[in-house]
Amino acid sequence: MNKILEKEHFSENVVKLVVEAPAIARSRKPGHFVIVRACENGERIPLTIADADTVKGTITLVVQNVGVSSGKICSLEPGESLTDVVGPLGQATHIEKVGTVVCCGGGVGVAPLLPIIKAMKEAGNKVITVLAARTKELIILEEQVRPYSDEVIIMTDDGSYGTKGLVTNGVESVINREKVDLVVTIGPAIMMKFVSLLTKKYDIPTMCSLNTIMVDGTGMCGACRVTVGGKTKFVCIDGPEFDAHQVDFDEMLMRLRSFN
Ligand code: FES
């Protein structure tokens, strides 16, 4: 059992949970994720570790209420516990000093982006963060990304905060004014597809973190299968991060829809 110590509502459907998990807090690296169950017969939900505190022995998870199981996790209060938290899973992000890195996140994709922003900054990169959402209320973790970003650009579909437009407009405005050495994109598959198409046009290396359906998280069930560079990969053990220019996003979107 992993006790919930803190809870904060980022928006109506998105909550932050600080969860007791000392062993995971010690060993996790940016890019790692965990699989969580809210009850004994509960569905296994993959969640990226947004932050960790090795002294307090806690990890921070950001959960979006999109169905029965995630709704159950979102309804838990401090003092209650998750039945189990398995991890850290997946491959850690490759972090190095490359120059200027544009980190762009959409919706809850900003949660897995936060540890990467921190690590990229600590590695000596200039970090420009682009946060995007449909409306102002859905922009999350802005205060947390600011200390590690040389600049934060906010994009909203309806113009209720920052600049009106899509994440790709924000990224392209940076590309048009200065040299960008790497783009990191995390968010809905359709968003990552269009960021990838944009950066391909400018020949800028781009890394994405895929959010496929997962079941076992250990490479056995095949639920998270994607095609990268013409080869079959499992997001849970080979990812979750891949070269975005090599990912077959259309196939991934089709598989996500088939699960629906
Ligand atoms: Fe089962 Fe990846 S979640 S193979």
Short mmCIF file of C-alpha atoms and ligand atoms in Angstrom, two decimals:
data_model
loop_
_atom_site.label_atom_id
_atom_site.label_comp_id
_atom_site.label_asym_id
_atom_site.label_seq_id
_atom_site.Cartn_x
_atom_site.Cartn_y
_atom_site.Cartn_z
CA MET A 1 0.00 0.00 0.00
CA ASN A 2 1.27 3.47 -0.89
CA LYS A 3 -0.18 6.27 1.21
CA ILE A 4 -1.29 9.53 -0.39
CA LEU A 5 0.23 12.44 1.53
CA GLU A 6 -0.90 15.44 -0.51
CA LYS A 7 -3.51 16.19 -3.13
CA GLU A 8 -4.01 19.27 -5.27
CA HIS A 9 -6.56 19.94 -8.00
CA PHE A 10 -4.89 21.41 -11.10
CA SER A 11 -8.25 21.59 -12.87
CA GLU A 12 -11.63 19.92 -12.63
CA ASN A 13 -10.29 16.68 -14.11
CA VAL A 14 -6.58 16.77 -13.27
CA VAL A 15 -5.13 16.15 -9.80
CA LYS A 16 -1.63 16.03 -8.39
CA LEU A 17 -0.93 13.32 -5.82
CA VAL A 18 2.16 13.11 -3.63
CA VAL A 19 2.52 9.42 -2.77
CA GLU A 20 4.73 7.57 -0.30
CA ALA A 21 7.13 5.38 -2.32
CA PRO A 22 10.67 5.68 -0.87
CA ALA A 23 12.37 2.99 -3.00
CA ILE A 24 10.97 4.41 -6.24
CA ALA A 25 11.85 7.98 -5.17
CA ARG A 26 15.47 6.88 -4.70
CA SER A 27 15.89 5.05 -8.00
CA ARG A 28 13.72 6.96 -10.48
CA LYS A 29 15.20 9.09 -13.26
CA PRO A 30 13.52 11.55 -15.68
CA GLY A 31 11.42 9.59 -18.19
CA HIS A 32 10.57 6.72 -15.84
CA PHE A 33 6.96 5.81 -15.12
CA VAL A 34 5.00 3.68 -12.66
CA ILE A 35 1.92 1.47 -12.95
CA VAL A 36 -0.70 2.14 -10.31
CA ARG A 37 -3.80 0.34 -9.08
CA ALA A 38 -6.42 2.02 -6.92
CA CYS A 39 -7.93 -1.24 -5.65
CA GLU A 40 -7.33 -5.00 -5.65
CA ASN A 41 -9.19 -5.69 -8.93
CA GLY A 42 -8.41 -2.29 -10.39
CA GLU A 43 -7.13 -1.57 -13.87
CA ARG A 44 -3.38 -0.94 -14.13
CA ILE A 45 -2.80 2.72 -15.01
CA PRO A 46 0.61 3.93 -16.28
CA LEU A 47 1.61 7.32 -14.86
CA THR A 48 4.84 9.22 -15.38
CA ILE A 49 6.71 10.33 -12.29
CA ALA A 50 6.48 14.12 -12.43
CA ASP A 51 8.78 14.65 -9.44
CA ALA A 52 10.33 12.88 -6.49
CA ASP A 53 11.68 13.77 -3.05
CA THR A 54 14.36 11.35 -1.88
CA VAL A 55 14.43 12.86 1.63
CA LYS A 56 10.69 12.54 2.21
CA GLY A 57 10.54 9.30 0.18
CA THR A 58 7.72 10.52 -2.04
CA ILE A 59 6.88 10.63 -5.73
CA THR A 60 4.54 13.08 -7.46
CA LEU A 61 1.96 11.80 -9.93
CA VAL A 62 -0.41 13.83 -12.09
CA VAL A 63 -3.61 12.00 -12.98
CA GLN A 64 -6.30 12.95 -15.49
CA ASN A 65 -9.78 11.63 -14.82
CA VAL A 66 -10.68 9.98 -18.14
CA GLY A 67 -12.55 6.87 -16.99
CA VAL A 68 -13.55 4.57 -14.15
CA SER A 69 -10.06 3.64 -12.94
CA SER A 70 -8.39 7.03 -13.29
CA GLY A 71 -11.54 8.53 -11.71
CA LYS A 72 -11.11 6.24 -8.72
CA ILE A 73 -7.46 7.31 -8.32
CA CYS A 74 -8.48 10.99 -8.61
CA SER A 75 -11.12 10.52 -5.91
CA LEU A 76 -8.61 9.28 -3.29
CA GLU A 77 -7.84 11.72 -0.49
CA PRO A 78 -4.71 12.27 1.66
CA GLY A 79 -4.49 9.48 4.25
CA GLU A 80 -5.96 6.92 1.83
CA SER A 81 -3.69 4.57 -0.12
CA LEU A 82 -3.09 3.20 -3.59
CA THR A 83 -3.16 -0.61 -3.57
CA ASP A 84 0.17 -0.78 -5.36
CA VAL A 85 2.67 1.32 -7.27
CA VAL A 86 5.08 -0.63 -9.50
CA GLY A 87 8.23 0.97 -10.85
CA PRO A 88 10.28 2.73 -11.89
CA LEU A 89 9.53 1.31 -15.35
CA GLY A 90 10.76 2.16 -18.84
CA GLN A 91 13.99 3.70 -20.04
CA ALA A 92 15.30 6.92 -18.51
CA THR A 93 15.57 10.00 -20.73
CA HIS A 94 18.88 10.52 -22.47
CA ILE A 95 20.07 13.86 -21.08
CA GLU A 96 23.04 15.77 -22.49
CA LYS A 97 24.13 19.29 -23.24
CA VAL A 98 23.09 19.99 -26.83
CA GLY A 99 22.54 23.77 -26.77
CA THR A 100 18.99 25.09 -27.06
CA VAL A 101 16.18 22.69 -26.18
CA VAL A 102 12.51 23.49 -26.79
CA CYS A 103 10.33 21.43 -24.44
CA CYS A 104 6.68 21.51 -25.47
CA GLY A 105 3.87 19.94 -23.49
CA GLY A 106 0.14 19.70 -24.03
CA GLY A 107 -2.42 19.07 -21.28
CA VAL A 108 -1.21 16.53 -18.71
CA GLY A 109 1.82 15.88 -20.93
CA VAL A 110 3.43 18.70 -18.97
CA ALA A 111 3.75 16.35 -15.96
CA PRO A 112 6.24 13.95 -17.60
CA LEU A 113 7.90 16.96 -19.24
CA LEU A 114 8.74 18.63 -15.89
CA PRO A 115 11.58 16.27 -14.82
CA ILE A 116 13.03 16.45 -18.35
CA ILE A 117 12.97 20.28 -18.28
CA LYS A 118 14.80 20.20 -14.93
CA ALA A 119 17.39 17.69 -16.13
CA MET A 120 17.98 19.51 -19.45
CA LYS A 121 18.55 22.76 -17.56
CA GLU A 122 20.87 21.12 -15.03
CA ALA A 123 22.87 19.65 -17.95
CA GLY A 124 23.61 23.24 -19.08
CA ASN A 125 21.12 23.65 -21.92
CA LYS A 126 19.12 26.77 -22.72
CA VAL A 127 15.57 25.56 -22.14
CA ILE A 128 12.54 27.18 -23.77
CA THR A 129 9.28 25.68 -22.54
CA VAL A 130 6.06 25.83 -24.52
CA LEU A 131 2.92 24.95 -22.53
CA ALA A 132 -0.27 24.43 -24.48
CA ALA A 133 -3.89 23.66 -23.64
CA ARG A 134 -7.39 24.36 -24.88
CA THR A 135 -8.05 27.02 -22.21
CA LYS A 136 -6.29 28.84 -19.37
CA GLU A 137 -7.78 26.49 -16.74
CA LEU A 138 -6.08 23.49 -18.39
CA ILE A 139 -2.53 24.94 -18.27
CA ILE A 140 -0.77 23.04 -15.48
CA LEU A 141 2.60 23.21 -13.66
CA GLU A 142 3.45 26.67 -15.02
CA GLU A 143 5.01 27.78 -11.72
CA GLN A 144 7.00 24.54 -11.43
CA VAL A 145 8.55 24.78 -14.92
CA ARG A 146 9.48 28.49 -14.66
CA PRO A 147 12.59 28.12 -12.41
CA TYR A 148 14.14 25.68 -14.91
CA SER A 149 13.14 27.47 -18.12
CA ASP A 150 14.95 30.40 -19.73
CA GLU A 151 11.60 31.33 -21.26
CA VAL A 152 8.05 30.02 -20.96
CA ILE A 153 5.63 30.44 -23.87
CA ILE A 154 1.95 29.78 -23.16
CA MET A 155 -0.40 28.84 -25.99
CA THR A 156 -4.18 28.38 -25.63
CA ASP A 157 -6.62 27.35 -28.35
CA ASP A 158 -9.12 30.01 -27.29
CA GLY A 159 -6.62 32.77 -26.43
CA SER A 160 -7.80 32.87 -22.78
CA TYR A 161 -4.14 32.92 -21.63
CA GLY A 162 -0.80 33.58 -23.32
CA THR A 163 -0.97 33.59 -27.12
CA LYS A 164 -3.93 32.23 -29.07
CA GLY A 165 -2.85 29.29 -31.17
CA LEU A 166 -1.59 25.73 -31.18
CA VAL A 167 1.57 24.34 -29.62
CA THR A 168 3.10 24.13 -33.11
CA ASN A 169 2.68 27.92 -33.54
CA GLY A 170 4.65 28.47 -30.32
CA VAL A 171 7.43 26.07 -31.33
CA GLU A 172 7.68 27.53 -34.84
CA SER A 173 7.98 31.07 -33.45
CA VAL A 174 11.10 29.97 -31.57
CA ILE A 175 12.53 28.10 -34.59
CA ASN A 176 12.04 31.22 -36.73
CA ARG A 177 14.01 33.43 -34.37
CA GLU A 178 16.89 31.23 -33.16
CA LYS A 179 18.76 27.97 -33.66
CA VAL A 180 17.06 25.06 -31.90
CA ASP A 181 19.14 21.92 -31.31
CA LEU A 182 16.50 19.59 -29.87
CA VAL A 183 12.73 19.52 -29.41
CA VAL A 184 11.08 17.40 -26.73
CA THR A 185 7.33 16.95 -27.13
CA ILE A 186 4.89 15.26 -24.76
CA GLY A 187 1.12 15.40 -24.98
CA PRO A 188 -1.76 13.89 -26.92
CA ALA A 189 -0.62 11.68 -29.83
CA ILE A 190 -2.13 14.02 -32.40
CA MET A 191 -0.20 16.97 -30.93
CA MET A 192 3.10 15.04 -30.99
CA LYS A 193 2.41 14.01 -34.59
CA PHE A 194 2.09 17.62 -35.72
CA VAL A 195 5.09 18.83 -33.69
CA SER A 196 7.07 16.02 -35.28
CA LEU A 197 5.92 16.98 -38.81
CA LEU A 198 6.92 20.60 -38.09
CA THR A 199 10.41 19.83 -36.79
CA LYS A 200 11.02 17.32 -39.59
CA LYS A 201 10.54 20.22 -42.02
CA TYR A 202 13.32 22.12 -40.21
CA ASP A 203 15.46 19.01 -39.67
CA ILE A 204 15.54 19.42 -35.88
CA PRO A 205 16.04 16.24 -33.81
CA THR A 206 12.86 15.57 -31.83
CA MET A 207 12.09 13.30 -28.94
CA CYS A 208 8.57 12.31 -27.91
CA SER A 209 7.15 10.31 -25.01
CA LEU A 210 4.37 7.96 -26.04
CA ASN A 211 1.24 7.46 -23.97
CA THR A 212 -0.14 4.20 -25.32
CA ILE A 213 -2.51 1.89 -23.47
CA MET A 214 -0.53 -0.40 -21.17
CA VAL A 215 -1.50 -3.55 -19.30
CA ASP A 216 1.46 -5.40 -17.76
CA GLY A 217 4.18 -2.80 -18.32
CA THR A 218 6.81 -5.51 -18.70
CA GLY A 219 6.83 -6.23 -22.44
CA MET A 220 4.62 -9.32 -22.32
CA CYS A 221 1.08 -8.33 -23.33
CA GLY A 222 1.74 -6.29 -26.49
CA ALA A 223 -0.87 -3.64 -25.64
CA CYS A 224 1.65 -0.81 -25.97
CA ARG A 225 3.06 -1.95 -29.35
CA VAL A 226 4.11 0.83 -31.74
CA THR A 227 6.13 0.99 -34.95
CA VAL A 228 9.30 3.07 -34.78
CA GLY A 229 11.62 3.24 -37.77
CA GLY A 230 9.71 0.34 -39.36
CA LYS A 231 10.35 -1.91 -36.36
CA THR A 232 7.95 -3.07 -33.64
CA LYS A 233 8.71 -1.56 -30.25
CA PHE A 234 7.05 -1.83 -26.86
CA VAL A 235 6.57 1.54 -25.19
CA CYS A 236 6.79 0.03 -21.70
CA ILE A 237 10.26 -1.45 -22.06
CA ASP A 238 11.80 0.23 -25.13
CA GLY A 239 10.30 3.66 -24.34
CA PRO A 240 8.39 5.64 -23.41
CA GLU A 241 10.66 8.04 -25.33
CA PHE A 242 11.47 7.65 -29.00
CA ASP A 243 12.80 9.62 -31.96
CA ALA A 244 9.54 11.34 -32.96
CA HIS A 245 10.53 11.43 -36.65
CA GLN A 246 10.64 7.62 -36.68
CA VAL A 247 7.28 7.00 -34.93
CA ASP A 248 4.30 5.84 -37.00
CA PHE A 249 1.80 8.18 -35.32
CA ASP A 250 -1.05 7.25 -37.68
CA GLU A 251 -0.81 3.61 -36.64
CA MET A 252 -0.58 4.62 -32.98
CA LEU A 253 -3.68 6.82 -33.29
CA MET A 254 -5.56 3.99 -34.98
CA ARG A 255 -4.62 1.56 -32.20
CA LEU A 256 -5.67 4.07 -29.52
CA ARG A 257 -9.04 4.41 -31.26
CA SER A 258 -9.45 0.65 -31.56
CA PHE A 259 -9.04 0.36 -27.78
CA ASN A 260 -11.84 2.91 -27.38
FE1 FES B 1 2.28 -4.94 -22.12
FE2 FES B 1 3.94 -3.03 -22.87
S1 FES B 1 2.26 -2.86 -21.56
S2 FES B 1 3.89 -5.08 -23.57
#
